[in-house]
């Protein structure tokens, strides 16, 4: 009886297998070459792979049974076997197509995807491959506009700019990035500007994060005009939606195909203004306003630029107390509404005007909810909704909005920051610590992040060792005086240890932050029995705050409680109580749970400074019963409350909330 090897040789099974594999290799190469120009989908490519695999099994079976003479006929059982293999092939193809029809949800190791039925994508920053390095701003602007358009497609989830930007200097394998960001697809792009021909080339490819395979790719060669750039950015967003089988509604299409200007210079100023706006910091706010004002000067009908200019002025008003900024924000908003009342950017500008400007939270919430319903990828709308409902006392709803915003932009510091602060006020200190650590990991050179963590440990752990450890850790990376500068609590407790550093501190243009610093130094001087120096610091705070009110009378309510503390330190008792109570009337807890709690804390401080101890304890009791930045652990170590130590009600308070 012939051996198995002899039988294999007789039936030429090895020759059949090699011939088939050679043919399959040619087919594979043909698929690789033709998939891009023919725009073959991944499902078609995978189907061909499965058919070739099934065909290989069939070839071996036929070679075995028909490789010798007299066995050329196919029997009934063989037909059944072939039919069964074909059924298996069909079932495999069906599974492949079903799996490809629904893009996979975010990898479990990454951030959770709330909208699991929506494909999630992260578009990495566009590489500038132009000969001139200064053209990088154009590549960044194109990248930003692609992200903006993707965020307006409701059937997609698009990761925000801050998170994908990090990978410019910290490259990772595609799959690793996808896991970290919680996406199934990654976009890569490059931009080359040809100044001589006045043209631009954008190369874009969409990759499946699971396999690294290309889903779609395109080269765009366009004239360097505003209209061509905007058309190209819209086309990229539409092609991504098509490749991922995302539904593109007429409303989505109308939003992403908007071409707001045909003036290239105005567009470039708009792009540069956006970069400064996102960079934060008072100097950058000023530059953002300058750039955007040039954009609308060049094209007075540029609605998006008017909306962005309104928001830039609002930031100057809300965060930097710049006189006249609110009225300028209102004028810019009027132009944005006139030119594009239903644009998402105009809706956002309206929301911010009511939120940061007129403090009408209901009207602001109405605008932000419209944006969120129409554009669920808009993380700024989610952040603002969370901020407003938190002020309305809906703390859990606020957390849900902040968490969802963080999923859309997991490396954006402000989202991590609001979560850390919200958990801290809710006295969920372990959660607050987790986000405080995450903040420092994101940016270990920001002194404010150490300040917040140190304050957290004072609220939570009792004693001062935990906070002192944070300050010592921070001193290896940032200047210690910058850590204490904005924290009256830290200056009161650790001012003696960092006295030399604090004496070296120079402040920026005096604003409310400077007033807080002067108040903290005044309290420290008073504790050292340096009454003359304390009075000088209290008076410096008064000058700053009264100047703010003089420049913008409507700002009185926002600074009245701090002004009350300054008056109390100067011995102006009636004025101090009147100012602090007026602030509470303007920001009652029922209307603003966030700001109201801060006003209550300042009112308690006023009462301590003027000697009305029972009234001070009344405020402390209320603060301990609501979300706030107060705890019995802090009361035990903060020297501000030393005049109350022997008061029976204060001692009972420490026992009751232990």
PDB file of N, CA, C and O in Angstrom, residues 557-599:
ATOM      1  N   UNK A 557     -21.802  93.950  41.548  1.00  0.00           N
ATOM      2  CA  UNK A 557     -22.265  92.711  42.168  1.00  0.00           C
ATOM      3  C   UNK A 557     -21.217  91.617  42.164  1.00  0.00           C
ATOM      4  O   UNK A 557     -21.168  90.782  43.073  1.00  0.00           O
ATOM      5  N   UNK A 558     -20.335  91.620  41.185  1.00  0.00           N
ATOM      6  CA  UNK A 558     -19.331  90.565  41.076  1.00  0.00           C
ATOM      7  C   UNK A 558     -18.167  90.769  42.037  1.00  0.00           C
ATOM      8  O   UNK A 558     -17.411  89.832  42.302  1.00  0.00           O
ATOM      9  N   UNK A 559     -17.982  91.983  42.531  1.00  0.00           N
ATOM     10  CA  UNK A 559     -16.837  92.246  43.417  1.00  0.00           C
ATOM     11  C   UNK A 559     -17.263  92.761  44.786  1.00  0.00           C
ATOM     12  O   UNK A 559     -16.415  92.995  45.646  1.00  0.00           O
ATOM     13  N   UNK A 560     -18.568  92.907  45.011  1.00  0.00           N
ATOM     14  CA  UNK A 560     -19.039  93.547  46.246  1.00  0.00           C
ATOM     15  C   UNK A 560     -18.610  92.780  47.488  1.00  0.00           C
ATOM     16  O   UNK A 560     -18.257  93.389  48.515  1.00  0.00           O
ATOM     17  N   UNK A 561     -18.637  91.440  47.439  1.00  0.00           N
ATOM     18  CA  UNK A 561     -18.264  90.677  48.627  1.00  0.00           C
ATOM     19  C   UNK A 561     -16.791  90.867  48.964  1.00  0.00           C
ATOM     20  O   UNK A 561     -16.413  91.017  50.131  1.00  0.00           O
ATOM     21  N   UNK A 562     -15.925  90.879  47.934  1.00  0.00           N
ATOM     22  CA  UNK A 562     -14.495  91.123  48.182  1.00  0.00           C
ATOM     23  C   UNK A 562     -14.276  92.552  48.678  1.00  0.00           C
ATOM     24  O   UNK A 562     -13.434  92.804  49.549  1.00  0.00           O
ATOM     25  N   UNK A 563     -15.035  93.474  48.129  1.00  0.00           N
ATOM     26  CA  UNK A 563     -14.945  94.861  48.580  1.00  0.00           C
ATOM     27  C   UNK A 563     -15.369  94.961  50.040  1.00  0.00           C
ATOM     28  O   UNK A 563     -14.780  95.716  50.836  1.00  0.00           O
ATOM     29  N   UNK A 564     -16.357  94.159  50.415  1.00  0.00           N
ATOM     30  CA  UNK A 564     -16.790  94.123  51.808  1.00  0.00           C
ATOM     31  C   UNK A 564     -15.675  93.658  52.730  1.00  0.00           C
ATOM     32  O   UNK A 564     -15.490  94.216  53.829  1.00  0.00           O
ATOM     33  N   UNK A 565     -14.912  92.659  52.301  1.00  0.00           N
ATOM     34  CA  UNK A 565     -13.781  92.192  53.114  1.00  0.00           C
ATOM     35  C   UNK A 565     -12.741  93.296  53.260  1.00  0.00           C
ATOM     36  O   UNK A 565     -12.197  93.518  54.355  1.00  0.00           O
ATOM     37  N   UNK A 566     -12.471  94.009  52.169  1.00  0.00           N
ATOM     38  CA  UNK A 566     -11.502  95.109  52.241  1.00  0.00           C
ATOM     39  C   UNK A 566     -11.980  96.193  53.197  1.00  0.00           C
ATOM     40  O   UNK A 566     -11.194  96.701  54.024  1.00  0.00           O
ATOM     41  N   UNK A 567     -13.251  96.558  53.098  1.00  0.00           N
ATOM     42  CA  UNK A 567     -13.798  97.567  54.016  1.00  0.00           C
ATOM     43  C   UNK A 567     -13.699  97.092  55.468  1.00  0.00           C
ATOM     44  O   UNK A 567     -13.371  97.876  56.380  1.00  0.00           O
ATOM     45  N   UNK A 568     -13.996  95.815  55.712  1.00  0.00           N
ATOM     46  CA  UNK A 568     -13.935  95.288  57.077  1.00  0.00           C
ATOM     47  C   UNK A 568     -12.514  95.388  57.627  1.00  0.00           C
ATOM     48  O   UNK A 568     -12.307  95.751  58.794  1.00  0.00           O
ATOM     49  N   UNK A 569     -11.529  95.057  56.790  1.00  0.00           N
ATOM     50  CA  UNK A 569     -10.146  95.151  57.233  1.00  0.00           C
ATOM     51  C   UNK A 569      -9.717  96.569  57.533  1.00  0.00           C
ATOM     52  O   UNK A 569      -8.802  96.791  58.340  1.00  0.00           O
ATOM     53  N   UNK A 570     -10.387  97.532  56.907  1.00  0.00           N
ATOM     54  CA  UNK A 570     -10.079  98.945  57.147  1.00  0.00           C
ATOM     55  C   UNK A 570     -10.909  99.532  58.277  1.00  0.00           C
ATOM     56  O   UNK A 570     -10.821 100.733  58.566  1.00  0.00           O
ATOM     57  N   UNK A 571     -11.746  98.698  58.920  1.00  0.00           N
ATOM     58  CA  UNK A 571     -12.568  99.162  60.028  1.00  0.00           C
ATOM     59  C   UNK A 571     -13.830  99.884  59.601  1.00  0.00           C
ATOM     60  O   UNK A 571     -14.499 100.501  60.446  1.00  0.00           O
ATOM     61  N   UNK A 572     -14.201  99.796  58.339  1.00  0.00           N
ATOM     62  CA  UNK A 572     -15.413 100.466  57.846  1.00  0.00           C
ATOM     63  C   UNK A 572     -16.565  99.460  57.919  1.00  0.00           C
ATOM     64  O   UNK A 572     -17.026  98.927  56.914  1.00  0.00           O
ATOM     65  N   UNK A 573     -17.024  99.214  59.162  1.00  0.00           N
ATOM     66  CA  UNK A 573     -17.928  98.102  59.452  1.00  0.00           C
ATOM     67  C   UNK A 573     -19.226  98.177  58.671  1.00  0.00           C
ATOM     68  O   UNK A 573     -19.647  97.191  58.033  1.00  0.00           O
ATOM     69  N   UNK A 574     -19.920  99.302  58.733  1.00  0.00           N
ATOM     70  CA  UNK A 574     -21.228  99.402  58.078  1.00  0.00           C
ATOM     71  C   UNK A 574     -21.107  99.187  56.569  1.00  0.00           C
ATOM     72  O   UNK A 574     -21.923  98.478  55.959  1.00  0.00           O
ATOM     73  N   UNK A 575     -20.102  99.818  55.960  1.00  0.00           N
ATOM     74  CA  UNK A 575     -19.905  99.651  54.514  1.00  0.00           C
ATOM     75  C   UNK A 575     -19.580  98.195  54.179  1.00  0.00           C
ATOM     76  O   UNK A 575     -20.025  97.666  53.152  1.00  0.00           O
ATOM     77  N   UNK A 576     -18.803  97.539  55.038  1.00  0.00           N
ATOM     78  CA  UNK A 576     -18.403  96.156  54.788  1.00  0.00           C
ATOM     79  C   UNK A 576     -19.615  95.232  54.777  1.00  0.00           C
ATOM     80  O   UNK A 576     -19.800  94.434  53.842  1.00  0.00           O
ATOM     81  N   UNK A 577     -20.447  95.324  55.811  1.00  0.00           N
ATOM     82  CA  UNK A 577     -21.618  94.442  55.890  1.00  0.00           C
ATOM     83  C   UNK A 577     -22.588  94.744  54.761  1.00  0.00           C
ATOM     84  O   UNK A 577     -23.169  93.836  54.151  1.00  0.00           O
ATOM     85  N   UNK A 578     -22.762  96.025  54.474  1.00  0.00           N
ATOM     86  CA  UNK A 578     -23.697  96.414  53.415  1.00  0.00           C
ATOM     87  C   UNK A 578     -23.243  95.858  52.057  1.00  0.00           C
ATOM     88  O   UNK A 578     -24.056  95.322  51.288  1.00  0.00           O
ATOM     89  N   UNK A 579     -21.951  95.953  51.764  1.00  0.00           N
ATOM     90  CA  UNK A 579     -21.449  95.470  50.470  1.00  0.00           C
ATOM     91  C   UNK A 579     -21.590  93.951  50.364  1.00  0.00           C
ATOM     92  O   UNK A 579     -22.031  93.422  49.334  1.00  0.00           O
ATOM     93  N   UNK A 580     -21.215  93.226  51.419  1.00  0.00           N
ATOM     94  CA  UNK A 580     -21.290  91.762  51.367  1.00  0.00           C
ATOM     95  C   UNK A 580     -22.727  91.278  51.276  1.00  0.00           C
ATOM     96  O   UNK A 580     -23.032  90.327  50.540  1.00  0.00           O
ATOM     97  N   UNK A 581     -23.634  91.930  52.004  1.00  0.00           N
ATOM     98  CA  UNK A 581     -25.043  91.533  51.924  1.00  0.00           C
ATOM     99  C   UNK A 581     -25.632  91.862  50.554  1.00  0.00           C
ATOM    100  O   UNK A 581     -26.482  91.132  50.040  1.00  0.00           O
ATOM    101  N   UNK A 582     -25.173  92.974  49.984  1.00  0.00           N
ATOM    102  CA  UNK A 582     -25.652  93.335  48.653  1.00  0.00           C
ATOM    103  C   UNK A 582     -25.233  92.277  47.631  1.00  0.00           C
ATOM    104  O   UNK A 582     -25.997  91.914  46.737  1.00  0.00           O
ATOM    105  N   UNK A 583     -24.025  91.776  47.764  1.00  0.00           N
ATOM    106  CA  UNK A 583     -23.566  90.714  46.871  1.00  0.00           C
ATOM    107  C   UNK A 583     -24.436  89.470  47.012  1.00  0.00           C
ATOM    108  O   UNK A 583     -24.778  88.809  46.026  1.00  0.00           O
ATOM    109  N   UNK A 584     -24.823  89.158  48.254  1.00  0.00           N
ATOM    110  CA  UNK A 584     -25.672  87.990  48.471  1.00  0.00           C
ATOM    111  C   UNK A 584     -27.063  88.203  47.891  1.00  0.00           C
ATOM    112  O   UNK A 584     -27.692  87.269  47.393  1.00  0.00           O
ATOM    113  N   UNK A 585     -27.562  89.439  47.940  1.00  0.00           N
ATOM    114  CA  UNK A 585     -28.857  89.733  47.320  1.00  0.00           C
ATOM    115  C   UNK A 585     -28.801  89.523  45.809  1.00  0.00           C
ATOM    116  O   UNK A 585     -29.772  89.064  45.197  1.00  0.00           O
ATOM    117  N   UNK A 586     -27.671  89.865  45.224  1.00  0.00           N
ATOM    118  CA  UNK A 586     -27.527  89.734  43.775  1.00  0.00           C
ATOM    119  C   UNK A 586     -27.231  88.300  43.351  1.00  0.00           C
ATOM    120  O   UNK A 586     -27.535  87.906  42.215  1.00  0.00           O
ATOM    121  N   UNK A 587     -26.641  87.526  44.244  1.00  0.00           N
ATOM    122  CA  UNK A 587     -26.304  86.135  43.928  1.00  0.00           C
ATOM    123  C   UNK A 587     -26.798  85.198  45.035  1.00  0.00           C
ATOM    124  O   UNK A 587     -25.997  84.545  45.710  1.00  0.00           O
ATOM    125  N   UNK A 588     -28.105  85.118  45.224  1.00  0.00           N
ATOM    126  CA  UNK A 588     -28.613  84.220  46.267  1.00  0.00           C
ATOM    127  C   UNK A 588     -28.372  82.764  45.883  1.00  0.00           C
ATOM    128  O   UNK A 588     -28.257  82.427  44.701  1.00  0.00           O
ATOM    129  N   UNK A 589     -28.294  81.924  46.886  1.00  0.00           N
ATOM    130  CA  UNK A 589     -28.075  80.499  46.627  1.00  0.00           C
ATOM    131  C   UNK A 589     -29.145  79.911  45.717  1.00  0.00           C
ATOM    132  O   UNK A 589     -28.870  79.012  44.910  1.00  0.00           O
ATOM    133  N   UNK A 590     -30.363  80.403  45.814  1.00  0.00           N
ATOM    134  CA  UNK A 590     -31.452  79.865  45.008  1.00  0.00           C
ATOM    135  C   UNK A 590     -31.241  80.130  43.522  1.00  0.00           C
ATOM    136  O   UNK A 590     -31.752  79.389  42.677  1.00  0.00           O
ATOM    137  N   UNK A 591     -30.472  81.177  43.185  1.00  0.00           N
ATOM    138  CA  UNK A 591     -30.224  81.514  41.782  1.00  0.00           C
ATOM    139  C   UNK A 591     -28.851  81.061  41.305  1.00  0.00           C
ATOM    140  O   UNK A 591     -28.670  80.794  40.114  1.00  0.00           O
ATOM    141  N   UNK A 592     -27.889  81.009  42.203  1.00  0.00           N
ATOM    142  CA  UNK A 592     -26.520  80.671  41.814  1.00  0.00           C
ATOM    143  C   UNK A 592     -25.835  79.936  42.957  1.00  0.00           C
ATOM    144  O   UNK A 592     -25.247  80.542  43.850  1.00  0.00           O
ATOM    145  N   UNK A 593     -25.930  78.604  42.910  1.00  0.00           N
ATOM    146  CA  UNK A 593     -25.369  77.797  43.994  1.00  0.00           C
ATOM    147  C   UNK A 593     -23.854  77.900  44.055  1.00  0.00           C
ATOM    148  O   UNK A 593     -23.260  77.733  45.127  1.00  0.00           O
ATOM    149  N   UNK A 594     -23.214  78.190  42.941  1.00  0.00           N
ATOM    150  CA  UNK A 594     -21.758  78.270  42.907  1.00  0.00           C
ATOM    151  C   UNK A 594     -21.273  79.610  43.451  1.00  0.00           C
ATOM    152  O   UNK A 594     -20.536  79.675  44.440  1.00  0.00           O
ATOM    153  N   UNK A 595     -21.682  80.657  42.810  1.00  0.00           N
ATOM    154  CA  UNK A 595     -21.265  81.995  43.230  1.00  0.00           C
ATOM    155  C   UNK A 595     -21.829  82.345  44.604  1.00  0.00           C
ATOM    156  O   UNK A 595     -21.160  82.966  45.428  1.00  0.00           O
ATOM    157  N   UNK A 596     -23.067  81.917  44.875  1.00  0.00           N
ATOM    158  CA  UNK A 596     -23.687  82.210  46.159  1.00  0.00           C
ATOM    159  C   UNK A 596     -22.910  81.649  47.328  1.00  0.00           C
ATOM    160  O   UNK A 596     -22.780  82.297  48.378  1.00  0.00           O
ATOM    161  N   UNK A 597     -22.343  80.429  47.149  1.00  0.00           N
ATOM    162  CA  UNK A 597     -21.550  79.839  48.231  1.00  0.00           C
ATOM    163  C   UNK A 597     -20.286  80.655  48.475  1.00  0.00           C
ATOM    164  O   UNK A 597     -19.869  80.851  49.627  1.00  0.00           O
ATOM    165  N   UNK A 598     -19.672  81.172  47.413  1.00  0.00           N
ATOM    166  CA  UNK A 598     -18.497  82.015  47.583  1.00  0.00           C
ATOM    167  C   UNK A 598     -18.819  83.315  48.298  1.00  0.00           C
ATOM    168  O   UNK A 598     -18.037  83.790  49.137  1.00  0.00           O
ATOM    169  N   UNK A 599     -19.984  83.903  47.980  1.00  0.00           N
ATOM    170  CA  UNK A 599     -20.404  85.134  48.651  1.00  0.00           C
ATOM    171  C   UNK A 599     -20.657  84.872  50.131  1.00  0.00           C
ATOM    172  O   UNK A 599     -20.285  85.680  50.993  1.00  0.00           O
TER     173      UNK A 599
END
